[in-house]
mmCIF file of C-alpha atoms and ligand atoms in Angstrom:
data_model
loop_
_atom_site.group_PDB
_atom_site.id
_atom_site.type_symbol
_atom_site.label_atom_id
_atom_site.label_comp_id
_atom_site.label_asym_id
_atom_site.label_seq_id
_atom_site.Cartn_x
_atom_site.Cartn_y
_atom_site.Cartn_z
ATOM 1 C CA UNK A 1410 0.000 0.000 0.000
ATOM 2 C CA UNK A 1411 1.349 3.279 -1.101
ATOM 3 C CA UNK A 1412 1.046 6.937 0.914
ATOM 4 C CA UNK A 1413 1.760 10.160 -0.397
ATOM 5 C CA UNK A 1414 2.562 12.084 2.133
ATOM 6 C CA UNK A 1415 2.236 16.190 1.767
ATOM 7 C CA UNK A 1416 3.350 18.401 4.662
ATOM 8 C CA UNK A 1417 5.473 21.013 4.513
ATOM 9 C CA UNK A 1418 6.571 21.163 7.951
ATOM 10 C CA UNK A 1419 10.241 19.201 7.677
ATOM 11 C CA UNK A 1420 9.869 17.791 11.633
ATOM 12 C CA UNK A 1421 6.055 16.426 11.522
ATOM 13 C CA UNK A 1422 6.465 15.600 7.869
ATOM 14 C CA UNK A 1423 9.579 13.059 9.092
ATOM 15 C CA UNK A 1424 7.454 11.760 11.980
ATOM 16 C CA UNK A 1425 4.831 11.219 10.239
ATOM 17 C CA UNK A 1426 6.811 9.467 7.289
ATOM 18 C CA UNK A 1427 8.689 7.386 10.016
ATOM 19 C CA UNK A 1428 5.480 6.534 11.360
ATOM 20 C CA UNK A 1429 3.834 5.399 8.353
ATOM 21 C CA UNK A 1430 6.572 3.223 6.918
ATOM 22 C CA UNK A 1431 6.924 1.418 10.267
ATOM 23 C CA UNK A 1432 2.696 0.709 9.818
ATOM 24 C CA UNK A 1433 4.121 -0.878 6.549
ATOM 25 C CA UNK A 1434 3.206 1.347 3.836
ATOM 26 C CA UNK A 1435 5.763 2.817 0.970
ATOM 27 C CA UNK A 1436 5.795 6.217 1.340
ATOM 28 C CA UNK A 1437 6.456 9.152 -1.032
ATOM 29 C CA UNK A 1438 6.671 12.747 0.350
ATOM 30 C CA UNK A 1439 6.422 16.465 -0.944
ATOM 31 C CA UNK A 1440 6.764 19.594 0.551
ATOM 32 C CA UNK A 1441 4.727 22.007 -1.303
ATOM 33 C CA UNK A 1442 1.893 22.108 -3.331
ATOM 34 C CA UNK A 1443 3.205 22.123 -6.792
ATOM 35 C CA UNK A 1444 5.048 18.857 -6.039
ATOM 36 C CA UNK A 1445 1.988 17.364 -4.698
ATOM 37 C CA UNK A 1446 0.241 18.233 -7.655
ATOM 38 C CA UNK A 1447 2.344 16.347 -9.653
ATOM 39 C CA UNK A 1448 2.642 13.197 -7.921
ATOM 40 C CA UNK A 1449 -0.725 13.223 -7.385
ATOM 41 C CA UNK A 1450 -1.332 13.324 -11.044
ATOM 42 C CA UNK A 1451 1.073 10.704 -12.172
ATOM 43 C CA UNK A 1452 1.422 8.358 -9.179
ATOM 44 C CA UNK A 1453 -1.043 5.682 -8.198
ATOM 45 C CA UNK A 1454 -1.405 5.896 -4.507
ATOM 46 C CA UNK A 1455 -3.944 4.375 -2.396
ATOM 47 C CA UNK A 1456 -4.466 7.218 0.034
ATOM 48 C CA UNK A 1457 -3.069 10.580 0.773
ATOM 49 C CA UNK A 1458 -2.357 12.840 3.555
ATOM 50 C CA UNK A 1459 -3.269 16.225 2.821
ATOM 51 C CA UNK A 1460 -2.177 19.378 4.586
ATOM 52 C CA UNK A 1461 -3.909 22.508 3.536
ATOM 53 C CA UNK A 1462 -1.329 25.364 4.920
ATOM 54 C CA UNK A 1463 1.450 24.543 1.782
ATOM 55 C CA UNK A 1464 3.603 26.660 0.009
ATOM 56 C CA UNK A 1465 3.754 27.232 -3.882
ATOM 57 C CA UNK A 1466 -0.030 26.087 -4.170
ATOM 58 C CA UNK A 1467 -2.685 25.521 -0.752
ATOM 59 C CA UNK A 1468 -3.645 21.814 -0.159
ATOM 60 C CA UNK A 1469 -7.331 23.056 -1.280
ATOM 61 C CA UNK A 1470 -6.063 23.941 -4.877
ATOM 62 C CA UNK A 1471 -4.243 20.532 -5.136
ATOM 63 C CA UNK A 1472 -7.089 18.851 -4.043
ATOM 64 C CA UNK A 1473 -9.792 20.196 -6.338
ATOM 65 C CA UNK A 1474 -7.251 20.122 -9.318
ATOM 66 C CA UNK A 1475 -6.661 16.148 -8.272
ATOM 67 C CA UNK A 1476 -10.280 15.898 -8.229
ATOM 68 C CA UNK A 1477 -10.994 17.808 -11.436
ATOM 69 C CA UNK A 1478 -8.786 15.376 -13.066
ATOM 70 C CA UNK A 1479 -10.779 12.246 -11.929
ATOM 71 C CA UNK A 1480 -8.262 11.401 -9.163
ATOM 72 C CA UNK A 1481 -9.859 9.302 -6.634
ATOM 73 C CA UNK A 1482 -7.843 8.462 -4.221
ATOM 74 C CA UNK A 1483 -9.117 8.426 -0.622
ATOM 75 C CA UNK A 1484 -7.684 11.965 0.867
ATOM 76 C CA UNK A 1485 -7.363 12.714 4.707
ATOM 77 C CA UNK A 1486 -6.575 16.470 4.829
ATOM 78 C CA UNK A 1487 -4.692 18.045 8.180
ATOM 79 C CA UNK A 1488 -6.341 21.459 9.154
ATOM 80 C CA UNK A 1489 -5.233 23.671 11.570
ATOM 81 C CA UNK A 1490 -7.065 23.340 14.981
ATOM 82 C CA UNK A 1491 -10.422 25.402 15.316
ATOM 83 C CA UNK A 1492 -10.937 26.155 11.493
ATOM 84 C CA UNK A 1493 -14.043 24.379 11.689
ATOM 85 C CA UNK A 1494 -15.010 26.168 8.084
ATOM 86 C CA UNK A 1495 -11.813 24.743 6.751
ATOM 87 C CA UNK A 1496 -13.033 20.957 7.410
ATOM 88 C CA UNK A 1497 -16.258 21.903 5.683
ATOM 89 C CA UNK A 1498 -14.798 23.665 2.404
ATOM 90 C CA UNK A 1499 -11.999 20.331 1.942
ATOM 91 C CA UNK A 1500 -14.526 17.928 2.309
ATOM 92 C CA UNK A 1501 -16.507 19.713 -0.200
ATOM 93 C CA UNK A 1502 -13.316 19.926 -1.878
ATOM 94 C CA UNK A 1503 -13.273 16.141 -2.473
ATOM 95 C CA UNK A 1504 -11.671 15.450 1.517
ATOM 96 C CA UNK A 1505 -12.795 12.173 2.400
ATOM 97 C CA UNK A 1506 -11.879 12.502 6.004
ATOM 98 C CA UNK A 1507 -9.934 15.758 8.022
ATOM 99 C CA UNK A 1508 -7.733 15.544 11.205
ATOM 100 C CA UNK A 1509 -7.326 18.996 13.024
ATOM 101 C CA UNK A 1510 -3.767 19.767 13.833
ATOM 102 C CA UNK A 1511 -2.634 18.773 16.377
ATOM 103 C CA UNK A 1512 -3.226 14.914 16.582
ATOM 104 C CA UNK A 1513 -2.094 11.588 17.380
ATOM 105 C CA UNK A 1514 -0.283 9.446 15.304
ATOM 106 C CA UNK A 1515 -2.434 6.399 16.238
ATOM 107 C CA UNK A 1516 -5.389 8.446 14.668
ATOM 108 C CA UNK A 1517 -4.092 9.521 12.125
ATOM 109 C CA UNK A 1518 -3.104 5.517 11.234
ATOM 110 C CA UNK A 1519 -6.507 4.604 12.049
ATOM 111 C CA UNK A 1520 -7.951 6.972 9.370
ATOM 112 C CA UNK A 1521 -5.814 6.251 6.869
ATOM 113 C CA UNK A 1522 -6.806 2.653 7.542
ATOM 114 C CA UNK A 1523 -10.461 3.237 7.720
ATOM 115 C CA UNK A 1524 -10.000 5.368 3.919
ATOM 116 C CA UNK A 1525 -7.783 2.360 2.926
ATOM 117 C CA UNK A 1526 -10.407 -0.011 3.474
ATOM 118 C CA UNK A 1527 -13.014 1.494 2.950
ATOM 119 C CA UNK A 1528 -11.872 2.394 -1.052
ATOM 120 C CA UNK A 1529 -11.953 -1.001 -1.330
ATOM 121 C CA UNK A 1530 -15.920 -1.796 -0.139
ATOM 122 C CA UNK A 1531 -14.299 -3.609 2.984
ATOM 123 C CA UNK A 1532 -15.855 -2.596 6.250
ATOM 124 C CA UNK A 1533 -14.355 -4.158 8.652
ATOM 125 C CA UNK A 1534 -10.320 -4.137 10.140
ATOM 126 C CA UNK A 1535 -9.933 -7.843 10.185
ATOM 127 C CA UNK A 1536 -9.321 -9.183 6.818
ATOM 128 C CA UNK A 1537 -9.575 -12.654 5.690
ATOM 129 C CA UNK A 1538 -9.222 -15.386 2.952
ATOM 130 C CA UNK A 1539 -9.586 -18.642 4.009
ATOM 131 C CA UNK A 1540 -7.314 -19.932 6.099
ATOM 132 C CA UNK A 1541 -5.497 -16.230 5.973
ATOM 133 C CA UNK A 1542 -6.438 -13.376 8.441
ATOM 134 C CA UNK A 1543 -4.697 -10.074 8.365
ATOM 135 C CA UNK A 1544 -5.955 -7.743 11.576
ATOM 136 C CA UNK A 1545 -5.294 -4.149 9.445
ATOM 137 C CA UNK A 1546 -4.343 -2.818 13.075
ATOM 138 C CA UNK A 1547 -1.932 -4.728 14.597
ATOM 139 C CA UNK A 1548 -0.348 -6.069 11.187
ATOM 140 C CA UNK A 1549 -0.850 -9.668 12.659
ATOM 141 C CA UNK A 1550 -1.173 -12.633 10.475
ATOM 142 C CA UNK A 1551 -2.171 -15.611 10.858
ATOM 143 C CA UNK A 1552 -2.894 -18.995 9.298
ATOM 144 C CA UNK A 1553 -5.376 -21.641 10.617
ATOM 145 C CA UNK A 1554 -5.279 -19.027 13.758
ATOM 146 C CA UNK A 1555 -1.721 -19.688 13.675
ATOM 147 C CA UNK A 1556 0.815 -16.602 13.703
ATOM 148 C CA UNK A 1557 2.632 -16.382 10.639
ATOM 149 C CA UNK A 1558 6.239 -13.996 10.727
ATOM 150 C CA UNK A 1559 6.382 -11.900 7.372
ATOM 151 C CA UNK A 1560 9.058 -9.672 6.580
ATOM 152 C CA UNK A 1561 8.072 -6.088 5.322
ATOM 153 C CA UNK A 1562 8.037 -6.272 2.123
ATOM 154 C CA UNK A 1563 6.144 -9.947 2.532
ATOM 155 C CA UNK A 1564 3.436 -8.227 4.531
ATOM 156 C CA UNK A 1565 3.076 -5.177 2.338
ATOM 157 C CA UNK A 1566 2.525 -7.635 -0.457
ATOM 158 C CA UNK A 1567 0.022 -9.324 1.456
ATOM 159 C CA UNK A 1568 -1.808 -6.492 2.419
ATOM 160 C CA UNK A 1569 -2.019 -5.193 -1.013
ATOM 161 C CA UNK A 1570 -3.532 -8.830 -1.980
ATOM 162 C CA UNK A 1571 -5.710 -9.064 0.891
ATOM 163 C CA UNK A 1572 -7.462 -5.591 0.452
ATOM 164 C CA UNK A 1573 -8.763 -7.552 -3.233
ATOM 165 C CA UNK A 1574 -9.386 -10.813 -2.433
ATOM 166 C CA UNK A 1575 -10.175 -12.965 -5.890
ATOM 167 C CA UNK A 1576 -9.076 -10.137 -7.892
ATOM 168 C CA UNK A 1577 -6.035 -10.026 -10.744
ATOM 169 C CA UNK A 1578 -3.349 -7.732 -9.910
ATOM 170 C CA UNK A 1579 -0.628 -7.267 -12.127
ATOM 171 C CA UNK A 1580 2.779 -7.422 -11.395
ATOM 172 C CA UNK A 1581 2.963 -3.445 -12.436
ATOM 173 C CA UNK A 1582 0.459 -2.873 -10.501
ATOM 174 C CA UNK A 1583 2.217 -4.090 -7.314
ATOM 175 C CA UNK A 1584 5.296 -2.879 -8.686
ATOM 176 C CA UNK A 1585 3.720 0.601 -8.545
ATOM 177 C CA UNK A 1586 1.853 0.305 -5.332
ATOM 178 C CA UNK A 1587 4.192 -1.523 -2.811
ATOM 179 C CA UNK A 1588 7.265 0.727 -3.729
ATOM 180 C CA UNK A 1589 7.788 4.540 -3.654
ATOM 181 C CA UNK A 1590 9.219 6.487 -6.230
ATOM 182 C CA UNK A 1591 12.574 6.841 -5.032
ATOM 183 C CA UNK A 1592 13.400 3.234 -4.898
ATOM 184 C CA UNK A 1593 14.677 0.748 -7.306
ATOM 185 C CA UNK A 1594 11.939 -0.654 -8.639
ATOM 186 C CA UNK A 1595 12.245 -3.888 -10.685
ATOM 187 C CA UNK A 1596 9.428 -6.355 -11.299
ATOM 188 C CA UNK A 1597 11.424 -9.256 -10.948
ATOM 189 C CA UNK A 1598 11.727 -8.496 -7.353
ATOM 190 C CA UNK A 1599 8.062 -9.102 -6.976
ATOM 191 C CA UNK A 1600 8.106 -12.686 -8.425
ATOM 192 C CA UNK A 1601 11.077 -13.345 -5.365
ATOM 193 C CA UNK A 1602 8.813 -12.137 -2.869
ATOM 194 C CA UNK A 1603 5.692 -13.684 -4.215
ATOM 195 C CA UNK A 1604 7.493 -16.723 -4.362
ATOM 196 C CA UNK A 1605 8.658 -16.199 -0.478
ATOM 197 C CA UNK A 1606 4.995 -15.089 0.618
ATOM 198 C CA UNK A 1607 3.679 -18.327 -0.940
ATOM 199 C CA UNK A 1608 6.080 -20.834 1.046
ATOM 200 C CA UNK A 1609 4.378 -19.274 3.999
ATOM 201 C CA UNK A 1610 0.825 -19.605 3.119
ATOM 202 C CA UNK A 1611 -1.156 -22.588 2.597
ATOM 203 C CA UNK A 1612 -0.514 -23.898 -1.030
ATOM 204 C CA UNK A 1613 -2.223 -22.861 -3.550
ATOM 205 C CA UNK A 1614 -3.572 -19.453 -1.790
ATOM 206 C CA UNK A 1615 -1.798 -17.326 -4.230
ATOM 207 C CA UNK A 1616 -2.528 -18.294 -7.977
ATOM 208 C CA UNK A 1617 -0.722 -17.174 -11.000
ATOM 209 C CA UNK A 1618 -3.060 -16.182 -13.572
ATOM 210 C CA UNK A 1619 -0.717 -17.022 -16.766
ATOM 211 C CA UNK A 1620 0.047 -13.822 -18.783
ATOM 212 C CA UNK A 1621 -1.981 -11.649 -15.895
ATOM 213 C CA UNK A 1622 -0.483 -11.601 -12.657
ATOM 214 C CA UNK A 1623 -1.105 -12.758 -9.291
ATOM 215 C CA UNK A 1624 -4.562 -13.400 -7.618
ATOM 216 C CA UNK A 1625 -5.349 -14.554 -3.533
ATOM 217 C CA UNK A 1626 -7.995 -16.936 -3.390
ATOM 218 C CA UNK A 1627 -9.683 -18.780 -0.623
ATOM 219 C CA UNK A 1628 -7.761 -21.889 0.067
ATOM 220 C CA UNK A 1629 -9.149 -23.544 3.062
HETATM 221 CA CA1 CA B 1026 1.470 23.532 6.697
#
């Protein structure tokens, strides 16, 4: 699962980066508005973390231009506290959910979560596919009930898979969602760690659909 992260502040922007990558997400940052822009427009991410107060161009601007475009990512914006009329005009902007400044970390996972899930018609934080349970919160995973020990990239892998149970995803498509821009992306990484995920779920749970990619099934 991939952030963007937009904050120009340098010392909450690298908390909240630090904080992020440790839940297990890839992260990309920018600092000001015109860079957000950008990414925004070229990058597939599966949520973003908006703050409004930006240099070069205001959060708002970004958000509307994103959303003008047909961007639909989930967006959390970060207001400044008591600018109640703020909240109001970015979710009217195309905010799916707001956090006034300033917050908790935990929260601020939890939304990000919630949008997460939520993008993908999935209502609840426990995730499962047969014999495979992810609990979103605590990044636990188990098999049968039993507690399974991924690495990172394993579990960001699984994650991805988990949030589309049954669906095709190519291998660009993980390529482009389980790694940020700034590192060295190749796709033949993906078939190493698809290959390592599978030894550690039952057989069978992760198909190859020849010519397609990769798709998580049920496997009881
Ligand atoms: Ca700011």
């Amino acid at each position: 699962m991939r952030i963007l992260l937009v904050e120009d502040d340098p010392t909450l922007r690298a908390q909240l980066r630090a904080a992020l990558a440790e839940a297990g997400y890839a992260v990309d940052e920018a600092a000001d508005g015109r860079e957000a822009l950008h990414l925004g427009e070229t990058e597939p991410f599966d949520a973003v973390v908006l703050d409004l107060g930006l240099p070069v161009l205001d959060g708002l601007s970004v958000l509307r231009r994103w959303r003008e475009a047909g961007r639909a990512m989930p967006v959390l914006i970060l207001t400044a506290r008591d600018t109640w009329h703020e909240k109001v005009v970015g979710i009217d902007a195309g905010g799916d959910d707001y956090l006034a400044k300033p917050f908790h970390i935990e929260e601020l996972l939890a939304r990000v979560r919630a949008l997460i899930r939520r993008a993908q018609g999935l209502a609840s934080p426990m995730l499962a596919c047969g014999a495979v349970a992810l609990d979103t919160r605590s990044g636990r995973v188990t098999v049968h009930g039993r507690p399974v020990s991924l690495t990172a990239h394993e579990f960001r892998l699984l994650a991805y898979l988990m949030h589309r149970p049954g669906t095709v995803v190519s291998r660009t498509e993980l390529t482009e969602h389980l790694y940020a821009q700034d590192h060295d992306r190749d796709s033949n990484t993906i078939e190493v760690f698809v290959a390592r995920l599978r030894r550690k779920l039952p057989p069978a749970a992760i198909e190859t659909v020849r010519g397609l990619g990769y798709r998580l099934v049920a496997v009881p």
